[in-house]
Coordinates of C-alpha atoms in Angstrom, one line a residue:
M21 CA 2.1 4.8 27.0
N22 CA 4.7 3.9 24.3
R23 CA 4.5 3.9 20.6
K24 CA 4.3 0.2 20.4
T25 CA 0.7 0.3 21.6
S26 CA -0.5 2.6 18.9
R27 CA 1.6 0.7 16.3
T28 CA -0.2 -2.6 17.3
L29 CA -3.7 -1.1 16.9
A30 CA -2.9 0.5 13.6
A31 CA -1.4 -2.7 12.1
L32 CA -4.3 -4.8 13.1
T33 CA -7.2 -2.5 12.0
A34 CA -5.4 -1.8 8.7
V35 CA -5.5 -5.4 7.7
G36 CA -9.3 -5.7 7.1
A37 CA -9.7 -2.3 5.6
L38 CA -6.9 -2.6 3.1
T39 CA -7.7 -6.1 2.1
A40 CA -11.3 -5.0 1.2
A41 CA -10.0 -2.0 -0.8
A42 CA -7.6 -4.2 -2.8
A43 CA -10.3 -6.7 -4.0
C44 CA -10.4 -7.0 -7.7
A45 CA -13.7 -5.4 -8.8
P46 CA -15.1 -2.9 -11.3
P47 CA -14.7 0.8 -10.3
P48 CA -17.4 1.4 -7.5
T49 CA -19.9 4.2 -7.6
T50 CA -20.2 4.4 -3.8
A51 CA -17.7 4.8 -1.0
V52 CA -14.8 2.3 -1.2
V53 CA -14.9 1.6 2.5
D54 CA -18.5 1.4 3.9
L55 CA -18.1 2.4 7.5
S56 CA -21.8 1.8 8.3
A57 CA -21.3 -1.9 7.6
T58 CA -18.6 -2.3 10.2
Q59 CA -19.6 -3.6 13.6
V60 CA -17.5 -2.0 16.3
D61 CA -17.8 -3.0 20.0
T62 CA -15.8 -1.0 22.6
S63 CA -17.6 -2.2 25.7
G64 CA -14.7 -4.3 26.8
G65 CA -11.8 -3.2 24.6
L66 CA -11.9 -3.1 20.8
V67 CA -13.7 -5.7 18.7
V68 CA -14.2 -5.1 15.0
D69 CA -16.5 -7.4 13.0
G70 CA -16.1 -10.0 15.6
E71 CA -12.2 -9.8 15.7
H72 CA -10.6 -9.0 19.0
I73 CA -8.2 -6.1 18.4
A74 CA -7.3 -4.8 21.8
D75 CA -8.3 -5.3 25.4
A76 CA -9.8 -2.4 27.4
E77 CA -6.4 -1.4 29.0
L78 CA -4.7 -1.2 25.6
L79 CA -7.5 0.8 24.0
A80 CA -7.7 3.2 26.9
A81 CA -3.9 3.8 26.8
A82 CA -4.0 4.4 23.0
K83 CA -6.9 6.9 23.3
K84 CA -5.1 8.7 26.1
E85 CA -2.1 9.1 23.8
G86 CA -4.6 10.7 21.5
S87 CA -3.0 10.3 18.0
L88 CA -0.4 8.5 16.1
S89 CA 1.9 9.3 13.2
V90 CA 2.0 7.0 10.1
Y91 CA 4.9 7.1 7.7
S92 CA 3.9 5.3 4.5
G93 CA 5.3 4.4 1.1
Y94 CA 1.9 3.1 -0.1
I95 CA -0.3 5.1 -2.4
E96 CA -1.9 8.1 -0.7
N97 CA -5.5 7.6 -1.7
S98 CA -5.4 4.0 -0.5
E99 CA -3.8 5.0 2.8
K100 CA -6.4 7.6 3.4
Q101 CA -9.1 5.0 3.2
V102 CA -7.3 2.8 5.7
I103 CA -6.9 5.8 8.0
R104 CA -10.5 6.7 7.6
A105 CA -11.6 3.3 8.8
F106 CA -9.0 3.2 11.7
E107 CA -10.2 6.6 13.0
H108 CA -13.8 5.5 12.8
D109 CA -13.1 2.3 14.6
T110 CA -10.8 3.6 17.3
G111 CA -11.5 7.4 17.7
I112 CA -7.8 8.0 17.4
K113 CA -6.5 10.7 15.1
V114 CA -3.9 9.7 12.5
D115 CA -1.3 12.0 11.0
L116 CA 0.0 10.7 7.6
V117 CA 3.4 11.4 6.1
R118 CA 3.4 9.8 2.6
L119 CA 6.6 9.4 0.6
V120 CA 7.8 7.1 -2.2
P121 CA 9.5 4.1 -0.7
N122 CA 13.1 5.2 -1.3
R123 CA 12.5 8.6 0.1
L124 CA 10.6 7.0 3.0
A125 CA 13.6 4.9 3.8
E126 CA 15.9 7.9 3.7
R127 CA 13.7 9.8 6.2
V128 CA 13.1 6.9 8.6
L129 CA 16.8 5.9 8.7
S130 CA 17.9 9.5 9.0
E131 CA 15.5 10.2 11.9
Q132 CA 16.4 6.8 13.6
G133 CA 20.1 7.5 13.3
A134 CA 19.6 10.9 15.0
G135 CA 17.4 9.4 17.7
R136 CA 14.4 11.5 16.5
L137 CA 12.1 9.1 14.7
G138 CA 8.7 10.7 14.4
A139 CA 6.8 7.7 13.3
D140 CA 4.6 5.4 15.4
V141 CA 3.8 3.2 12.4
V142 CA 5.9 2.6 9.3
R143 CA 4.4 1.0 6.2
T144 CA 6.3 0.1 3.1
S145 CA 5.8 -2.4 0.2
D146 CA 9.5 -3.1 -0.1
Y147 CA 11.0 -6.0 1.9
D148 CA 14.5 -4.8 1.4
I149 CA 13.6 -1.4 2.9
A150 CA 11.8 -3.1 5.8
S151 CA 14.9 -5.2 6.5
R152 CA 17.2 -2.2 6.5
M153 CA 14.9 -0.4 8.9
R154 CA 14.9 -3.5 11.1
E155 CA 18.7 -3.6 11.1
A156 CA 18.7 0.0 12.1
G157 CA 16.5 -0.7 15.1
V158 CA 13.4 1.0 13.9
F159 CA 10.9 -1.8 14.9
R160 CA 9.9 -3.3 18.2
A161 CA 8.8 -7.0 18.3
H162 CA 5.2 -7.4 19.3
E163 CA 2.9 -10.5 19.1
V164 CA -0.4 -9.4 17.6
P165 CA -3.6 -11.3 18.6
G166 CA -3.6 -14.6 16.7
Y167 CA 0.1 -14.5 16.3
D168 CA 0.5 -18.3 16.6
K169 CA -1.9 -18.8 13.7
L170 CA 0.3 -16.7 11.4
D171 CA 3.1 -18.4 9.4
D172 CA 6.5 -17.0 8.4
T173 CA 5.1 -15.4 5.1
V174 CA 3.1 -13.0 7.3
R175 CA 5.2 -12.5 10.5
Y176 CA 8.9 -11.7 10.4
H177 CA 11.6 -11.8 13.0
G178 CA 9.4 -12.7 16.0
G179 CA 6.8 -10.0 15.1
E180 CA 9.2 -7.1 14.4
F181 CA 7.2 -6.5 11.2
Y182 CA 4.3 -8.1 9.4
R183 CA 2.9 -8.4 5.9
V184 CA -0.7 -7.2 5.8
F185 CA -1.8 -7.5 2.2
D186 CA -0.8 -8.3 -1.4
P187 CA -1.5 -5.5 -3.9
L188 CA -3.1 -6.7 -7.2
Y189 CA -1.6 -5.0 -10.3
T190 CA -3.5 -4.2 -13.4
F191 CA -3.6 -1.5 -16.1
A192 CA -6.0 1.4 -16.3
Y193 CA -7.0 3.8 -19.1
N194 CA -8.5 7.2 -19.3
T195 CA -12.1 6.8 -20.4
V196 CA -12.2 10.2 -22.1
L197 CA -9.2 9.4 -24.4
V198 CA -9.9 5.6 -24.9
D199 CA -13.1 3.9 -25.9
E200 CA -13.9 0.8 -24.1
K201 CA -13.8 -1.3 -27.3
D202 CA -10.3 -0.1 -27.9
A203 CA -9.0 -0.5 -24.4
P204 CA -6.1 -3.0 -23.7
T205 CA -7.3 -6.3 -22.3
S206 CA -4.0 -8.1 -21.7
W207 CA -0.4 -7.2 -20.7
K208 CA 0.7 -8.0 -24.3
D209 CA -1.7 -5.3 -25.6
L210 CA 0.4 -2.7 -23.9
T211 CA 3.1 -3.3 -26.5
E212 CA 0.8 -2.6 -29.4
A213 CA 1.8 0.4 -31.6
E214 CA -1.3 2.4 -30.7
W215 CA 0.0 3.0 -27.1
K216 CA 3.4 4.2 -28.2
G217 CA 4.2 7.4 -26.4
S218 CA 1.0 7.4 -24.4
L219 CA 1.8 4.7 -21.8
G220 CA 2.8 5.3 -18.2
I221 CA 4.7 2.8 -16.0
T222 CA 6.3 3.0 -12.6
Q223 CA 10.0 2.5 -12.2
V224 CA 11.1 -0.8 -10.7
G225 CA 12.8 0.8 -7.7
A226 CA 9.6 2.6 -6.6
G227 CA 8.6 -0.1 -4.2
G228 CA 8.0 -3.8 -3.7
S229 CA 4.9 -4.0 -5.8
S230 CA 6.7 -2.4 -8.8
L231 CA 9.5 -4.9 -8.3
A232 CA 7.0 -7.8 -8.2
L233 CA 5.3 -6.6 -11.3
T234 CA 8.6 -6.4 -13.2
R235 CA 9.5 -9.9 -12.0
F236 CA 6.2 -11.2 -13.2
Q237 CA 6.7 -9.5 -16.6
E238 CA 10.2 -11.1 -16.9
D239 CA 9.2 -14.6 -15.6
R240 CA 5.7 -15.0 -17.1
L241 CA 5.7 -12.8 -20.2
G242 CA 9.1 -13.8 -21.6
P243 CA 12.4 -12.2 -22.2
D244 CA 11.2 -10.1 -25.1
Y245 CA 8.4 -8.3 -23.1
L246 CA 10.3 -5.6 -21.3
P247 CA 12.3 -4.6 -24.4
A248 CA 9.0 -4.4 -26.3
L249 CA 7.6 -2.2 -23.5
A250 CA 10.7 0.0 -23.7
D251 CA 10.1 0.5 -27.5
Q252 CA 6.8 2.1 -26.5
Q253 CA 8.7 5.0 -25.1
P254 CA 6.7 5.0 -21.9
R255 CA 6.6 7.8 -19.5
I256 CA 8.3 6.5 -16.3
F257 CA 7.0 7.6 -12.9
D258 CA 8.6 7.4 -9.5
S259 CA 5.3 6.3 -7.9
S260 CA 2.1 4.7 -9.1
S261 CA 0.1 7.6 -7.5
A262 CA 1.9 10.1 -9.8
A263 CA 1.1 7.9 -12.8
L264 CA -2.6 7.8 -11.8
E265 CA -2.7 11.5 -11.4
S266 CA -1.1 12.0 -14.9
L267 CA -3.6 9.5 -16.3
A268 CA -6.5 11.4 -14.8
R269 CA -5.2 14.6 -16.3
G270 CA -5.0 13.0 -19.8
E271 CA -1.3 13.4 -20.1
I272 CA -1.1 9.6 -20.8
S273 CA -3.8 7.3 -22.0
V274 CA -2.9 4.0 -20.3
A275 CA -0.9 3.1 -17.2
T276 CA 0.0 0.2 -15.0
A277 CA -1.6 0.5 -11.6
V278 CA -2.7 -1.2 -8.4
V279 CA -6.3 -2.3 -8.5
S280 CA -7.3 -0.7 -5.2
S281 CA -6.0 2.7 -6.3
V282 CA -7.8 2.5 -9.6
N283 CA -11.0 1.8 -7.8
I284 CA -10.6 4.6 -5.3
A285 CA -9.6 7.1 -8.0
A286 CA -12.5 6.2 -10.1
S287 CA -14.9 6.4 -7.2

């Protein structure tokens, strides 16, 4: 049984769980992932909510291996929800190593170079990092079920890696420090004087989602937006999870954040 088998199962079952978690919605008051609503059939392999994930031979081999290791650059609370769903659906234990994308790349490339890569699955939001890992031989090509229905914005290099979801960025506020009537309701509001010194943002090199947010701010909000944001003297974090933790502690009042992570943290 090789690592490709576990990697395939993880990639496929992660898609549905993470897409559900990323839906734009008010903070929930119940569990973010409702496992009781998932229909799992293992009588002839693995079928989740009607989608064929693995045949009986593949599922049996993955279970025999017993566990898999995931190295991830995604926010920890989101990944734990994905893992919770995966373990429920498959009965396979997952060990998570979570690092900010740049540190993740350093570890993966270092281990790969030494011939001691400990990851069965690698997840990152940064295309450049994924490309460097591919060039270093980290990934194995594999055609997932439904491969022919996927286009080249989802599958890359003959299935060496895949894009599984798009994070939705928003801004969050601490409800103890900020009244709802005073909360920001637009990106432009973040440049208002009342948030000076109390705003948290994630540095652009933290990952692909941070880069995408910065590109959106430059392209859609105009050339004056980022300088105005800099005038706010924001606290700059290396990861959005660190920014959310600081927000929850009341060290900042407002922060940019991924919707799914805000929902999970609030729940």
